[in-house]
Short mmCIF file of N, CA, C and O in Angstrom, two decimals:
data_model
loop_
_atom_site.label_atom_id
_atom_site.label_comp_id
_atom_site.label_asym_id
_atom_site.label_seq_id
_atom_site.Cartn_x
_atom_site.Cartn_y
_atom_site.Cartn_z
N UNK A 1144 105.81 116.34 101.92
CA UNK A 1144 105.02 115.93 103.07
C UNK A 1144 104.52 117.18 103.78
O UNK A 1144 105.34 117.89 104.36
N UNK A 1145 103.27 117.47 103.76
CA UNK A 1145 102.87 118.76 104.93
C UNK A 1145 102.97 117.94 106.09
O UNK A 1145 103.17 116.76 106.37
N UNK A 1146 102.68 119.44 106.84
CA UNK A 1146 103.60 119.92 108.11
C UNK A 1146 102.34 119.12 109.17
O UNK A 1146 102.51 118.55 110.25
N UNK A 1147 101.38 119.27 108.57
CA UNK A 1147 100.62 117.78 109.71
C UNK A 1147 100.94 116.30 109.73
O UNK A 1147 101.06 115.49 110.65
N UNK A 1148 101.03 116.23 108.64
CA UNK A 1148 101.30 114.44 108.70
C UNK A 1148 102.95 114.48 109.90
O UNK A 1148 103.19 113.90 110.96
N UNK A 1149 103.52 115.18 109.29
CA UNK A 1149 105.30 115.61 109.77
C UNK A 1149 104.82 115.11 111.57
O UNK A 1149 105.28 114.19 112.24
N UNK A 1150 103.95 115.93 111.86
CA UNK A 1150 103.85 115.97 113.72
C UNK A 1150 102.94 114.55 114.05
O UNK A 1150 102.94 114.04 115.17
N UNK A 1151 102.27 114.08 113.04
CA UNK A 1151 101.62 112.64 113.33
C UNK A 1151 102.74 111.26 113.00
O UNK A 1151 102.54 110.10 113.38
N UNK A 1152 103.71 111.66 112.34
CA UNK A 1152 104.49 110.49 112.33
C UNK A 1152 105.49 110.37 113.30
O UNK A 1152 105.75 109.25 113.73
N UNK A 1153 106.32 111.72 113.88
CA UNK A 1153 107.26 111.50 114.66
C UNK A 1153 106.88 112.20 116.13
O UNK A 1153 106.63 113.40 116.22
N UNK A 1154 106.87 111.45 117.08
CA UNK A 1154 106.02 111.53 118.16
C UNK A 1154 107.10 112.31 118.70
O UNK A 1154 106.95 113.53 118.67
N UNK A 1155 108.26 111.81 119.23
CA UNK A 1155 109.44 112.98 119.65
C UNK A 1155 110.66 111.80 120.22
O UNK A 1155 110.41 110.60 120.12
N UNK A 1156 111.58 112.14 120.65
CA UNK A 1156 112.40 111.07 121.12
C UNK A 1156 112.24 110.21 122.14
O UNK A 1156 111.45 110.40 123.06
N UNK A 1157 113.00 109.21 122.02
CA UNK A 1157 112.92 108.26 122.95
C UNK A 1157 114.07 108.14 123.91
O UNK A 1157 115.15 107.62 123.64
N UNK A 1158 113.77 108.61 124.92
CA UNK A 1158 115.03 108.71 126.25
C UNK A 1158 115.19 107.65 127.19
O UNK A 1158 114.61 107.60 128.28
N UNK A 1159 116.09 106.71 126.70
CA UNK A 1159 116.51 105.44 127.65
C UNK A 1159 118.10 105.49 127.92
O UNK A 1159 118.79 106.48 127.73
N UNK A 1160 118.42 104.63 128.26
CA UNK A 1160 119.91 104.07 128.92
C UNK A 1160 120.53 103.78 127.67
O UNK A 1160 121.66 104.28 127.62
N UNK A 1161 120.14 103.03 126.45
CA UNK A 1161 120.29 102.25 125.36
C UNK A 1161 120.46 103.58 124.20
O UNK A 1161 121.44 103.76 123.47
N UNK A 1162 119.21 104.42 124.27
CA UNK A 1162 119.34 105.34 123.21
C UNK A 1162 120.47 106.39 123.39
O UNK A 1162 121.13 106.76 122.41
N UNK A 1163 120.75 106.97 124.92
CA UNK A 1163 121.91 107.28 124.91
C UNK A 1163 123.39 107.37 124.45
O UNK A 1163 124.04 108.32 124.01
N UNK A 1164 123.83 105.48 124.79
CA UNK A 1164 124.84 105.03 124.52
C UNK A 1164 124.88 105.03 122.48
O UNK A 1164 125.78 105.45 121.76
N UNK A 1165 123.80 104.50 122.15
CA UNK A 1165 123.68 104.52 120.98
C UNK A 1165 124.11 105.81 120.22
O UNK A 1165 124.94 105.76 119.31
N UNK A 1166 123.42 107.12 120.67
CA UNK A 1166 123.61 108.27 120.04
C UNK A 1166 124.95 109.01 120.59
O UNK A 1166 125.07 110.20 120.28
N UNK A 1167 126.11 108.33 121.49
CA UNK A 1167 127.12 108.96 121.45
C UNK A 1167 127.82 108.42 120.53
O UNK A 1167 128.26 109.12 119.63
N UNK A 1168 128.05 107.16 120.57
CA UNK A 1168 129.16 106.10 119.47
C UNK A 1168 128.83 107.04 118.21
O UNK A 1168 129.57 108.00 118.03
N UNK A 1169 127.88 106.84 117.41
CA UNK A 1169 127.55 106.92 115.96
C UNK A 1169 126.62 107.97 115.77
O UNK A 1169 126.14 107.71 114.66
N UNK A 1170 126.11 108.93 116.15
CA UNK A 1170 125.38 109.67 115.79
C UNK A 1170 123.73 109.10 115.20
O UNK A 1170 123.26 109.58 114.17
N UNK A 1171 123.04 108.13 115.93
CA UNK A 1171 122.21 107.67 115.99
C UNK A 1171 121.22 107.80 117.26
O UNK A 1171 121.47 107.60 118.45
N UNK A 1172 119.96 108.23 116.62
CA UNK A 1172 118.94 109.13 117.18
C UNK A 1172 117.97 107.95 117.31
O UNK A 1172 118.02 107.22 116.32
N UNK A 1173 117.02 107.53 118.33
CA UNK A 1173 115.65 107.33 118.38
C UNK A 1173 114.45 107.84 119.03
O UNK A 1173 114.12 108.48 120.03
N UNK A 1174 113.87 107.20 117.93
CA UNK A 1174 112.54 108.39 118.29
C UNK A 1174 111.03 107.45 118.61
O UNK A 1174 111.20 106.23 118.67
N UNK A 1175 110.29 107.73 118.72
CA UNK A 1175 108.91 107.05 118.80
C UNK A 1175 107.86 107.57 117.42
O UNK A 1175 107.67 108.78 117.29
N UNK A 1176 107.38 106.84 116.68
CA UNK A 1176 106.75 106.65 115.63
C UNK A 1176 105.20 106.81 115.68
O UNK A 1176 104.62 107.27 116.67
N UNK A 1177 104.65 106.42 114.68
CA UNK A 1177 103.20 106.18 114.53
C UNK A 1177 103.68 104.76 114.12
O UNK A 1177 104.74 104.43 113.58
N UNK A 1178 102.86 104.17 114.44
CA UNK A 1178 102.78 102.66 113.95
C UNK A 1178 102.46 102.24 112.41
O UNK A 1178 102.68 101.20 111.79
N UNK A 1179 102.06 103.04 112.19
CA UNK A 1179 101.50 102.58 110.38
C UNK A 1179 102.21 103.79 109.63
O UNK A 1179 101.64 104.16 108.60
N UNK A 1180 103.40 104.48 110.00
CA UNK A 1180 104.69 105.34 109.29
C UNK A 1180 105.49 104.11 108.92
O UNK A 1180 105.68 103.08 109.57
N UNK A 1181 105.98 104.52 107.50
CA UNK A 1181 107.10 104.07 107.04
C UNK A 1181 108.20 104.57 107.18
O UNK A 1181 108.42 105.53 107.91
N UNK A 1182 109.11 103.93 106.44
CA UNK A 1182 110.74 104.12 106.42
C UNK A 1182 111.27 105.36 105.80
O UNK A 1182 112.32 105.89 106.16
N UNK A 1183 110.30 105.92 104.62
CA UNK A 1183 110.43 107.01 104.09
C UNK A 1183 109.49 108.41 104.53
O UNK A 1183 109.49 109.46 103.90
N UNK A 1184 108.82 108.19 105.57
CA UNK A 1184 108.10 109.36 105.82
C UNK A 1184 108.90 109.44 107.18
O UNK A 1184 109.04 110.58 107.63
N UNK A 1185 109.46 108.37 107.93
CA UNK A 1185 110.05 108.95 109.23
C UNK A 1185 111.25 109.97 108.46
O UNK A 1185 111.51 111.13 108.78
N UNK A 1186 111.79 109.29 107.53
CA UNK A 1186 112.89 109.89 107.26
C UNK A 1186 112.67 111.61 106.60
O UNK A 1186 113.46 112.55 106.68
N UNK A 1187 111.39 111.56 106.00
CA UNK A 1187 111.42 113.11 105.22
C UNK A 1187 111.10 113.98 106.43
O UNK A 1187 111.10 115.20 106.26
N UNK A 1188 110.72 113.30 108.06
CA UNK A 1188 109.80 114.46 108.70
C UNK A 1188 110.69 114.20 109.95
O UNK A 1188 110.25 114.63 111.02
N UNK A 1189 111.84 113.58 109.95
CA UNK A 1189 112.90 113.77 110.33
C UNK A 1189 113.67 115.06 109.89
O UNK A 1189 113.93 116.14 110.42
N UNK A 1190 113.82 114.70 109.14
CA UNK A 1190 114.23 116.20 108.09
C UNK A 1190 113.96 117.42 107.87
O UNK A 1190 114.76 118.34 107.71
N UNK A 1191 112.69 117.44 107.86
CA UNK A 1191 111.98 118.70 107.67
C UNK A 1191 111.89 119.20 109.35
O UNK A 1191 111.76 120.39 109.64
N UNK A 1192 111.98 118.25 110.26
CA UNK A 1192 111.98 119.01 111.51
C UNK A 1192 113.08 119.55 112.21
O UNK A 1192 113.02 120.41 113.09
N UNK A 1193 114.40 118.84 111.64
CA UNK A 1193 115.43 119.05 112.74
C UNK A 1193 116.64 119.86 111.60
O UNK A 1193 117.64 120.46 111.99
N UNK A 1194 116.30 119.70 110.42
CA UNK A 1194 116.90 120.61 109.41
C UNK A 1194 118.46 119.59 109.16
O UNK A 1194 119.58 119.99 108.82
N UNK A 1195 118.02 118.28 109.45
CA UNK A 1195 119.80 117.27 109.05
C UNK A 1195 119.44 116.31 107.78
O UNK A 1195 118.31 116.05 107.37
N UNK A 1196 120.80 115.80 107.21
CA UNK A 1196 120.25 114.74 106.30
C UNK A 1196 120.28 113.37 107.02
O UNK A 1196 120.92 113.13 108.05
N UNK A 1197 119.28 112.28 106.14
CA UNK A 1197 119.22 111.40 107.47
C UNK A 1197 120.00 110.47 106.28
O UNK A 1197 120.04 110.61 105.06
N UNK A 1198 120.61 109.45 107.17
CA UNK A 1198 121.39 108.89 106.10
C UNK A 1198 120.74 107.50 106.27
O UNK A 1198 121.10 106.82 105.30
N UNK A 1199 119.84 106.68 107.19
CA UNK A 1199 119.85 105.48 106.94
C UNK A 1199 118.50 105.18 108.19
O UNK A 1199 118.96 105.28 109.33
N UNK A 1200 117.50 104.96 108.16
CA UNK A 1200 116.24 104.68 109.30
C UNK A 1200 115.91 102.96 109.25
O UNK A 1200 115.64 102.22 108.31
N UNK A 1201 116.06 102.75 110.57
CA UNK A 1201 115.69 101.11 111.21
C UNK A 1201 114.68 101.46 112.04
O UNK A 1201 114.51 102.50 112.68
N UNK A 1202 114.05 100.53 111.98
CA UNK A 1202 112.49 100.70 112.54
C UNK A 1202 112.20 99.44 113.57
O UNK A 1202 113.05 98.55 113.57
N UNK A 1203 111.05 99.28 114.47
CA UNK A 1203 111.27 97.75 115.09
C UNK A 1203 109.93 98.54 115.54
O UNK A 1203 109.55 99.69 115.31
N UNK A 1204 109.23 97.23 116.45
CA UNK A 1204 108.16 97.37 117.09
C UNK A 1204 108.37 96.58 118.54
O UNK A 1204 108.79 95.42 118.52
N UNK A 1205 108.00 97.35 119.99
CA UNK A 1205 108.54 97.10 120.96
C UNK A 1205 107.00 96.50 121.52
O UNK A 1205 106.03 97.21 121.78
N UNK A 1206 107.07 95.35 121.60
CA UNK A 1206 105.65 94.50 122.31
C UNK A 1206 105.31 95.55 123.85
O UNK A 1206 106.13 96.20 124.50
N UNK A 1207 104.21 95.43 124.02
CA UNK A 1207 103.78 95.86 125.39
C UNK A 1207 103.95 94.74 126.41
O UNK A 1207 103.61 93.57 126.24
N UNK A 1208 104.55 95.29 127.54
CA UNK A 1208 104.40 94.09 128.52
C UNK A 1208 103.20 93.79 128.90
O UNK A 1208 102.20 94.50 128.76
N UNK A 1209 103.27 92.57 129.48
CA UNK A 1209 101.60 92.16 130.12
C UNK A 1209 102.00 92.41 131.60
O UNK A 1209 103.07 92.00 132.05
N UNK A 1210 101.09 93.09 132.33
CA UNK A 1210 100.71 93.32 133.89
C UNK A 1210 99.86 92.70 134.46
O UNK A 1210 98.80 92.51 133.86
N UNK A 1211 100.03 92.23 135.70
CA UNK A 1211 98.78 91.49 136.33
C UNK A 1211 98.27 92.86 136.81
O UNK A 1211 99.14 93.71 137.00
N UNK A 1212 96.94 93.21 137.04
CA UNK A 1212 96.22 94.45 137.71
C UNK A 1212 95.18 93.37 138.71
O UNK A 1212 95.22 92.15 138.83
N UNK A 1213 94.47 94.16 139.18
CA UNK A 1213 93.65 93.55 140.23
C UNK A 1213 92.12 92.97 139.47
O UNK A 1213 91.15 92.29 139.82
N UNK A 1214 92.49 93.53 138.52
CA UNK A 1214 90.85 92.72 137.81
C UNK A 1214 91.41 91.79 136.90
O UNK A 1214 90.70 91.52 135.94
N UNK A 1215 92.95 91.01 137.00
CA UNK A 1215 93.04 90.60 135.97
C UNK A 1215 94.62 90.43 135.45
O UNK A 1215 95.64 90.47 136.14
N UNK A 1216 94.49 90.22 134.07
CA UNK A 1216 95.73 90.67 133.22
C UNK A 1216 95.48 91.46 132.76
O UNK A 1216 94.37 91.44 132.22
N UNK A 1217 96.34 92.75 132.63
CA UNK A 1217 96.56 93.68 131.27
C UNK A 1217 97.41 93.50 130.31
O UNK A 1217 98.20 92.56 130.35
N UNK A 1218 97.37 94.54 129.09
CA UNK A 1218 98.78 94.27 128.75
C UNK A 1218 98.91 96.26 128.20
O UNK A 1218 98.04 97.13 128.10
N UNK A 1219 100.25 96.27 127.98
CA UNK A 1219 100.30 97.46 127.50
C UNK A 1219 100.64 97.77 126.15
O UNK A 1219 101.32 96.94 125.55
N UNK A 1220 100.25 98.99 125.45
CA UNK A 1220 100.32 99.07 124.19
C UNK A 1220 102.03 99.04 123.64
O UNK A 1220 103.10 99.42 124.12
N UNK A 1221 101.56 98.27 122.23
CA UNK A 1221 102.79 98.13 121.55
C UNK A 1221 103.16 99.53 120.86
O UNK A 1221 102.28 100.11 120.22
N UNK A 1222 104.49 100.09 120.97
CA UNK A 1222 104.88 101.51 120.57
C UNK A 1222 106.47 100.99 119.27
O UNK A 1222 107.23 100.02 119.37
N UNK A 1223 106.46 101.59 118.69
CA UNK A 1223 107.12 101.20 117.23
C UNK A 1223 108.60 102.61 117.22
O UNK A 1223 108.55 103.84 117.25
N UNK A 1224 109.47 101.87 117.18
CA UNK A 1224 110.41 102.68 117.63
C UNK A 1224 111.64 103.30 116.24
O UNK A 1224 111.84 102.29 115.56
N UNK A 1225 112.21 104.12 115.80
CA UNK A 1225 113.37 104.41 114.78
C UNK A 1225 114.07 104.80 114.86
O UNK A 1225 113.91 105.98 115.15
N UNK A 1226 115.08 104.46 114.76
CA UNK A 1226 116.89 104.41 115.01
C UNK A 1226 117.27 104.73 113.71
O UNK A 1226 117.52 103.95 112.79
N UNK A 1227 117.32 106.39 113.70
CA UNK A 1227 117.73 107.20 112.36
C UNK A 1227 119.24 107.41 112.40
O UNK A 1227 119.56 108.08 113.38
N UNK A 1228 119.87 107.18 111.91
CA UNK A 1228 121.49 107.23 111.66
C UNK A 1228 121.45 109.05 110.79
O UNK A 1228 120.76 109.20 109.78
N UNK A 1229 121.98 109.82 111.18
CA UNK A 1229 122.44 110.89 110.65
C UNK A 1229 123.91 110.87 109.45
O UNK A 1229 124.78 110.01 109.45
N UNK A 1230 123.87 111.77 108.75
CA UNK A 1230 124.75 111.75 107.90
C UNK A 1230 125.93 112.30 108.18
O UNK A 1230 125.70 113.50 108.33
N UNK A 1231 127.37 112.05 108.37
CA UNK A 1231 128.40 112.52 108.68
C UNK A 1231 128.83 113.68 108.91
O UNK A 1231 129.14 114.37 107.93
N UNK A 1232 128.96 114.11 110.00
CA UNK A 1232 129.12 115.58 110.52
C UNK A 1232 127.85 116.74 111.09
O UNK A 1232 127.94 117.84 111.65
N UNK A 1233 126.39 115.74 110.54
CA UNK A 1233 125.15 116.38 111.35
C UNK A 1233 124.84 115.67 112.71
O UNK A 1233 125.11 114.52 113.05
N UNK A 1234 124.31 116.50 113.29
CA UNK A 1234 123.89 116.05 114.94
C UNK A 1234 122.59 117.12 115.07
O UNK A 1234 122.49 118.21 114.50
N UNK A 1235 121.26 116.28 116.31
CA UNK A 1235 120.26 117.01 116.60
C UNK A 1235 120.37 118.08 117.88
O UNK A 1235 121.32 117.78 118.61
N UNK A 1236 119.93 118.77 118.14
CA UNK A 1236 120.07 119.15 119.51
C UNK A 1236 118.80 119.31 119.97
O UNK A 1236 118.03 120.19 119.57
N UNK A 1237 118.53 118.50 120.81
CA UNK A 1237 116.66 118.78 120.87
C UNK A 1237 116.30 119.76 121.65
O UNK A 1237 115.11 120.09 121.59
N UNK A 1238 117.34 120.59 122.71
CA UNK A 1238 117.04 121.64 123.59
C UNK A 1238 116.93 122.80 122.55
O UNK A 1238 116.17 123.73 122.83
N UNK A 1239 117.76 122.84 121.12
CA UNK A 1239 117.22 124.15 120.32
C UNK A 1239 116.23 124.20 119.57
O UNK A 1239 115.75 125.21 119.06
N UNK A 1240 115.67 122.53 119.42
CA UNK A 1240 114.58 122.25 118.47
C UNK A 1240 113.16 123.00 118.71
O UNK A 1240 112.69 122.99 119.85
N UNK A 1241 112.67 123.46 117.95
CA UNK A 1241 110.75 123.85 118.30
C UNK A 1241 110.07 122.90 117.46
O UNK A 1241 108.84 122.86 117.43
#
């Protein structure tokens, strides 16, 4: 995989309440996607960026909420999310990552 597609598939992590708890238990990372990435390109550019083996990628797609605005309804864009499981004894550190 070159090193462009690598920065178009994995947008960077996803920092919630949920991804937290998740990535202390088990060593499970999420991140934010491209929407039309698969299961095997998150996983190689996972890899090639953070230098771990990935042992197992779940993927989902998170609907946009709808907003009332003043002209109306909106809604907001749907963003596609992956919950990469690392392989036993690797961990990311994203403060050393470039």
């Amino acid at each position: 995989m070159n090193q462009e597609r690598v920065y178009q598939v994995v947008f960077g992590p996803h920092i919630s309440e949920k991804a937290t708890i998740v990535a202390e238990g088990n060593s499970q990372y999420v991140f934010r996607v491209a929407n039309d990435a698969s299961k095997l390109e998150i996983k190689k550019a996972v890899e090639q960026l953070f230098e771990v083996k990935v042992d197992c990628v779940r993927t989902l797609i998170q609907k946009g909420k709808t907003k009332r605005t003043q002209r109306g309804v909106g809604k907001r864009n749907d963003i596609k999310k992956a919950y990469v499981r690392l392989a036993a004894g690797q961990e990311i550190d994203f403060l050393a990552a470039e």
